[in-house]
Short mmCIF file of C-alpha atoms and ligand atoms in Angstrom, two decimals:
data_model
loop_
_atom_site.label_atom_id
_atom_site.label_comp_id
_atom_site.label_asym_id
_atom_site.label_seq_id
_atom_site.Cartn_x
_atom_site.Cartn_y
_atom_site.Cartn_z
CA MET A 108 121.24 102.49 86.45
CA MET A 109 119.65 106.00 86.24
CA GLU A 110 121.20 109.35 86.85
CA LYS A 111 119.84 111.26 89.81
CA LEU A 112 117.55 113.54 88.55
CA SER A 113 118.22 117.17 88.42
CA ASP A 114 116.14 119.98 90.31
CA GLU A 115 114.93 121.13 87.20
CA PHE A 116 113.34 117.55 86.55
CA TYR A 117 111.64 118.13 89.90
CA ASN A 118 109.76 121.17 88.45
CA LEU A 119 108.00 119.11 86.01
CA TYR A 120 106.23 117.16 89.00
CA PRO A 121 105.52 119.79 91.46
CA ASP A 122 102.45 117.91 92.44
CA ILE A 123 103.83 114.82 93.30
CA VAL A 124 106.51 116.40 95.31
CA GLU A 125 103.97 118.32 97.15
CA ASN A 126 101.64 115.39 97.54
CA LEU A 127 104.38 113.25 98.96
CA LYS A 128 105.26 116.14 101.52
CA VAL A 129 101.19 116.37 102.62
CA ILE A 130 101.00 112.56 102.80
CA LYS A 131 104.14 112.03 104.89
CA SER A 132 102.73 114.76 107.32
CA ASN A 133 99.50 113.31 107.42
CA ILE A 134 101.26 109.77 108.40
CA ALA A 135 102.89 111.44 111.00
CA GLU A 136 100.14 113.00 112.45
CA ALA A 137 98.09 109.69 112.47
CA CYS A 138 100.98 107.84 114.06
CA ILE A 139 101.32 110.76 116.90
CA LYS A 140 97.56 110.26 117.55
CA ALA A 141 97.78 106.62 117.60
CA GLY A 142 101.01 106.65 119.65
CA ARG A 143 102.99 104.97 117.45
CA ASP A 144 106.43 105.54 116.19
CA PRO A 145 106.34 106.85 112.40
CA LYS A 146 108.92 104.25 111.56
CA GLU A 147 106.62 101.48 111.96
CA VAL A 148 104.59 102.65 108.76
CA THR A 149 105.73 102.48 105.31
CA LEU A 150 104.19 104.43 102.66
CA MET A 151 103.93 102.73 99.58
CA GLY A 152 103.34 104.58 96.21
CA VAL A 153 100.87 102.92 94.06
CA THR A 154 101.82 103.11 90.35
CA LYS A 155 99.33 101.42 88.23
CA THR A 156 98.86 103.50 85.29
CA VAL A 157 101.60 105.92 86.19
CA GLN A 158 104.47 106.56 83.66
CA ALA A 159 107.77 105.65 84.70
CA GLU A 160 109.19 109.22 84.65
CA ARG A 161 106.62 110.29 87.07
CA ILE A 162 107.22 107.18 89.14
CA ASN A 163 110.87 108.23 89.27
CA ALA A 164 110.32 111.91 90.09
CA ALA A 165 108.43 110.42 93.39
CA ILE A 166 111.57 108.18 94.02
CA ASP A 167 113.70 111.38 93.93
CA ALA A 168 111.43 113.16 96.43
CA GLY A 169 111.87 110.03 98.75
CA LEU A 170 109.66 107.43 97.97
CA GLU A 171 111.14 104.30 98.83
CA LEU A 172 108.58 101.38 97.91
CA ILE A 173 106.17 101.40 94.96
CA GLY A 174 103.40 98.97 94.38
CA GLU A 175 102.19 97.48 91.08
CA ASN A 176 98.90 95.53 90.17
CA ARG A 177 99.36 94.16 86.89
CA VAL A 178 102.50 91.67 85.87
CA GLN A 179 102.84 92.81 82.50
CA GLU A 180 102.57 96.50 82.99
CA TYR A 181 105.28 96.36 85.70
CA LEU A 182 107.53 94.40 83.27
CA ASP A 183 107.01 96.69 80.54
CA LYS A 184 107.97 99.88 82.79
CA ARG A 185 110.37 98.10 84.94
CA VAL A 186 113.28 98.92 82.74
CA ARG A 187 112.66 102.74 82.95
CA ILE A 188 111.99 102.79 86.91
CA ASN A 189 115.16 103.89 88.95
CA LEU A 190 114.71 100.31 90.77
CA ASP A 191 118.12 100.77 92.48
CA ARG A 192 116.60 103.25 94.84
CA VAL A 193 113.14 101.83 95.56
CA LYS A 194 111.44 98.66 96.62
CA THR A 195 108.71 96.98 94.73
CA HIS A 196 105.78 94.92 95.72
CA LEU A 197 103.16 93.23 93.51
CA ILE A 198 99.81 94.10 94.91
CA GLY A 199 97.55 92.82 92.47
CA HIS A 200 95.77 89.38 91.98
CA LEU A 201 98.33 86.86 90.62
CA GLN A 202 97.41 84.22 88.20
CA THR A 203 99.51 80.84 88.29
CA ASN A 204 100.53 81.33 84.54
CA LYS A 205 102.26 84.72 85.46
CA VAL A 206 104.23 83.66 88.39
CA SER A 207 107.46 82.70 86.42
CA LYS A 208 107.26 86.08 84.90
CA ILE A 209 107.21 87.93 88.13
CA VAL A 210 109.08 85.85 90.95
CA GLY A 211 112.56 87.46 91.16
CA LYS A 212 111.67 90.80 90.20
CA VAL A 213 109.56 92.19 93.11
CA ASP A 214 110.86 92.56 96.63
CA MET A 215 107.59 91.16 97.94
CA ILE A 216 104.06 89.53 96.51
CA GLU A 217 100.96 90.97 98.70
CA SER A 218 98.53 89.16 97.13
CA ILE A 219 98.59 85.31 97.86
CA ASP A 220 95.01 84.19 97.99
CA SER A 221 95.14 80.42 97.46
CA VAL A 222 97.59 77.49 98.28
CA LYS A 223 97.89 76.84 94.41
CA VAL A 224 99.43 80.42 93.76
CA ALA A 225 101.47 80.08 97.23
CA LYS A 226 102.72 76.48 95.81
CA ALA A 227 103.46 78.17 92.51
CA VAL A 228 105.39 80.83 93.85
CA SER A 229 107.30 78.76 96.13
CA ASP A 230 108.20 76.30 93.53
CA TYR A 231 109.33 78.74 90.98
CA SER A 232 111.45 80.53 94.15
CA THR A 233 112.79 77.58 94.84
CA LYS A 234 114.27 76.90 91.17
CA LEU A 235 115.76 80.33 91.15
CA GLY A 236 117.59 79.54 94.67
CA ILE A 237 115.61 82.43 96.39
CA VAL A 238 113.06 82.71 99.05
CA THR A 239 110.03 85.31 98.13
CA ASP A 240 108.52 87.30 100.98
CA VAL A 241 104.75 87.19 100.71
CA LEU A 242 101.66 88.54 102.43
CA VAL A 243 98.41 86.80 102.24
CA GLN A 244 95.33 88.78 101.23
CA VAL A 245 92.28 88.48 103.15
CA ASN A 246 88.81 89.33 101.94
CA ILE A 247 87.89 91.18 104.94
CA GLY A 248 84.82 92.40 103.61
CA LYS A 249 83.49 89.24 102.12
CA GLU A 250 83.12 90.92 98.73
CA ALA A 251 82.60 88.97 95.68
CA SER A 252 84.23 91.57 93.43
CA LYS A 253 87.35 91.14 95.60
CA HIS A 254 90.28 88.47 95.91
CA GLY A 255 91.74 87.35 99.12
CA VAL A 256 90.68 84.31 101.48
CA MET A 257 88.03 84.58 103.84
CA GLU A 258 89.16 85.16 107.42
CA GLU A 259 87.46 81.67 108.35
CA GLU A 260 90.02 80.07 105.65
CA LEU A 261 92.88 82.06 106.80
CA GLU A 262 94.38 79.85 109.56
CA GLU A 263 94.12 76.57 107.56
CA LEU A 264 95.56 78.28 104.43
CA LEU A 265 98.67 79.52 106.49
CA HIS A 266 99.26 76.24 108.17
CA THR A 267 99.27 74.41 104.63
CA ILE A 268 101.44 76.96 103.08
CA SER A 269 103.84 77.31 106.01
CA GLY A 270 105.57 74.00 104.79
CA PHE A 271 106.32 75.61 101.39
CA GLY A 272 110.19 76.23 101.46
CA GLY A 273 110.30 78.91 98.61
CA ILE A 274 108.18 81.43 100.32
CA LYS A 275 108.14 83.38 103.57
CA VAL A 276 104.82 84.58 104.74
CA ARG A 277 105.56 88.20 106.44
CA GLY A 278 101.79 89.09 107.11
CA LEU A 279 98.45 90.10 105.74
CA MET A 280 97.07 92.51 103.23
CA ALA A 281 93.56 93.76 102.91
CA ILE A 282 91.44 95.92 100.66
CA PRO A 283 88.20 96.60 102.70
CA PRO A 284 85.17 98.01 101.29
CA ILE A 285 84.98 101.62 100.60
CA TYR A 286 83.18 103.28 103.62
CA ASP A 287 81.88 107.10 103.94
CA THR A 288 82.36 107.67 107.85
CA GLU A 289 85.58 107.54 109.92
CA ALA A 290 83.87 105.02 112.46
CA GLU A 291 82.90 102.41 109.73
CA LYS A 292 86.38 102.62 108.38
CA ARG A 293 88.03 102.44 111.56
CA ALA A 294 85.63 99.47 112.38
CA VAL A 295 86.85 97.29 109.78
CA PHE A 296 90.42 98.15 110.16
CA SER A 297 90.15 97.38 113.80
CA HIS A 298 88.68 94.02 112.77
CA MET A 299 91.63 93.19 110.33
CA TYR A 300 94.25 94.28 113.09
CA LYS A 301 92.42 91.90 115.69
CA LEU A 302 92.53 89.22 113.03
CA PHE A 303 96.39 89.97 112.47
CA ILE A 304 96.92 89.88 116.12
CA ASP A 305 95.01 86.51 116.68
CA ILE A 306 96.72 84.95 114.05
CA SER A 307 100.43 86.09 115.26
CA ARG A 308 99.65 84.64 118.66
CA LYS A 309 99.38 80.94 117.08
CA ASN A 310 102.90 81.34 116.42
CA ILE A 311 102.56 79.09 113.28
CA ASP A 312 106.02 77.62 112.28
CA ASN A 313 108.18 79.43 109.70
CA ILE A 314 105.60 82.16 109.57
CA THR A 315 105.92 85.90 110.80
CA MET A 316 103.39 88.28 111.25
CA ASP A 317 105.24 91.69 111.10
CA ILE A 318 103.42 93.38 108.07
CA LEU A 319 99.84 94.50 107.94
CA SER A 320 99.37 96.17 104.51
CA MET A 321 96.01 98.17 104.71
CA GLY A 322 94.84 101.71 103.94
CA MET A 323 94.54 103.70 100.75
CA SER A 324 94.09 107.41 99.56
CA SER A 325 90.84 107.78 101.11
CA ASP A 326 91.43 105.97 104.40
CA TYR A 327 95.15 105.51 105.26
CA ARG A 328 94.82 107.58 108.38
CA GLU A 329 92.18 105.52 109.90
CA ALA A 330 93.97 102.31 108.77
CA ILE A 331 97.08 103.98 110.64
CA LEU A 332 95.11 104.66 113.81
CA GLU A 333 94.12 100.72 113.52
CA GLY A 334 97.56 99.27 113.29
CA SER A 335 98.63 99.44 109.51
CA THR A 336 102.32 98.91 108.76
CA ILE A 337 102.11 99.54 105.09
CA VAL A 338 99.83 102.01 103.46
CA ARG A 339 99.26 101.72 99.70
CA ILE A 340 98.32 105.30 98.08
CA GLY A 341 98.01 105.92 94.59
CA SER A 342 95.66 108.53 93.75
CA ALA A 343 96.61 110.97 96.39
CA LEU A 344 100.03 110.87 95.31
CA PHE A 345 99.98 110.70 91.79
CA GLY A 346 96.84 112.22 90.98
CA SER A 347 93.48 110.58 89.47
CA ARG A 348 93.61 107.49 87.16
C1 PLP B 657 94.86 100.97 93.23
C2 PLP B 657 95.17 100.34 94.60
C3 PLP B 657 95.60 101.02 95.59
C4 PLP B 657 95.64 102.48 95.74
O1 PLP B 657 94.34 103.31 95.68
P1 PLP B 657 94.15 104.68 95.75
O2 PLP B 657 92.69 104.77 96.12
O3 PLP B 657 94.44 105.29 94.27
O4 PLP B 657 95.14 105.21 96.68
C5 PLP B 657 95.76 100.25 97.03
N1 PLP B 657 95.97 99.06 97.04
C6 PLP B 657 95.68 98.04 95.79
C7 PLP B 657 95.44 96.73 96.03
C8 PLP B 657 95.27 98.68 94.62
O5 PLP B 657 94.96 98.16 93.93
#
C-alpha cells in the first residue's frame, strides 16, 4: 500500500490536477444540459503509456477509475499503482491466451467481443471462484480496423454468453469512428444508446444493462448528451501520447 502523496508531489503534475478539474466541470455541464444526474456518469482515466507516478497523481487528485489497453503493460505497472484507491478496467482487445493473466486483476473487462473470449474469461473466473463483470464491445461503425461485435450479432451473442456462470454482463462498450461535427458525433452515440435500450428491454436472463461505456477525449460531452455512463479519457487528462 502506498502512502498518500504529499502536496509537494502534486506540484510535479499540475497539468493532471488542472485537466481533471476541467474535465469534471465539462462532465457536470454536459449532464446539466442533458438533464442527467452527474452521479450517473463515471470518469475513467485511460492510462496506456502513462507512467505509474502520473497515474497516482491523478488518483490523488480524485480519479476513481482507470482503464488499461494492454495486459502486459498493465501487469508491469500495476505493482506501482495505488490500487487500493482506484478501480481498474481492461479496455483493450483481449486474446484468449492472455485471459489467465488478467482475470482477477481488474474490476471489469470492457472488451468482450466473441463467444470464445467470453467463455475463456468465464472458465478462468470459475476456476478462481469469482464472477467477472464484463461489457460487450460493439463495433458500432462497422470498421475493419476495430474490434467488437456487429450490432446485428449482439443479441445472439448475449443469449449465448448469458449462460456462462463465471461472467456477469453489465452493459456495452463502443469506440465509434472519429467524426468532426457535433451532429455526427451525437448521431453515432444516439444510435449506440438506442441499441443499448433495445437490448435492455429484451430482459435477457442473467444480463443487466446498466453500463454504457462510450466517449473519449474528443467527444465525451456528446457521448454524455446521448446517454453514456462511463467516459474513457486519455489525452485530455494525461496529455498526448
Ligand atoms: C486510448 C483509448 C481511449 C482514450 O482515448 P483519448 O482520445 O486519448 O481520450 C479510450 N478508449 C479506448 C478503448 C482507448 O484505447
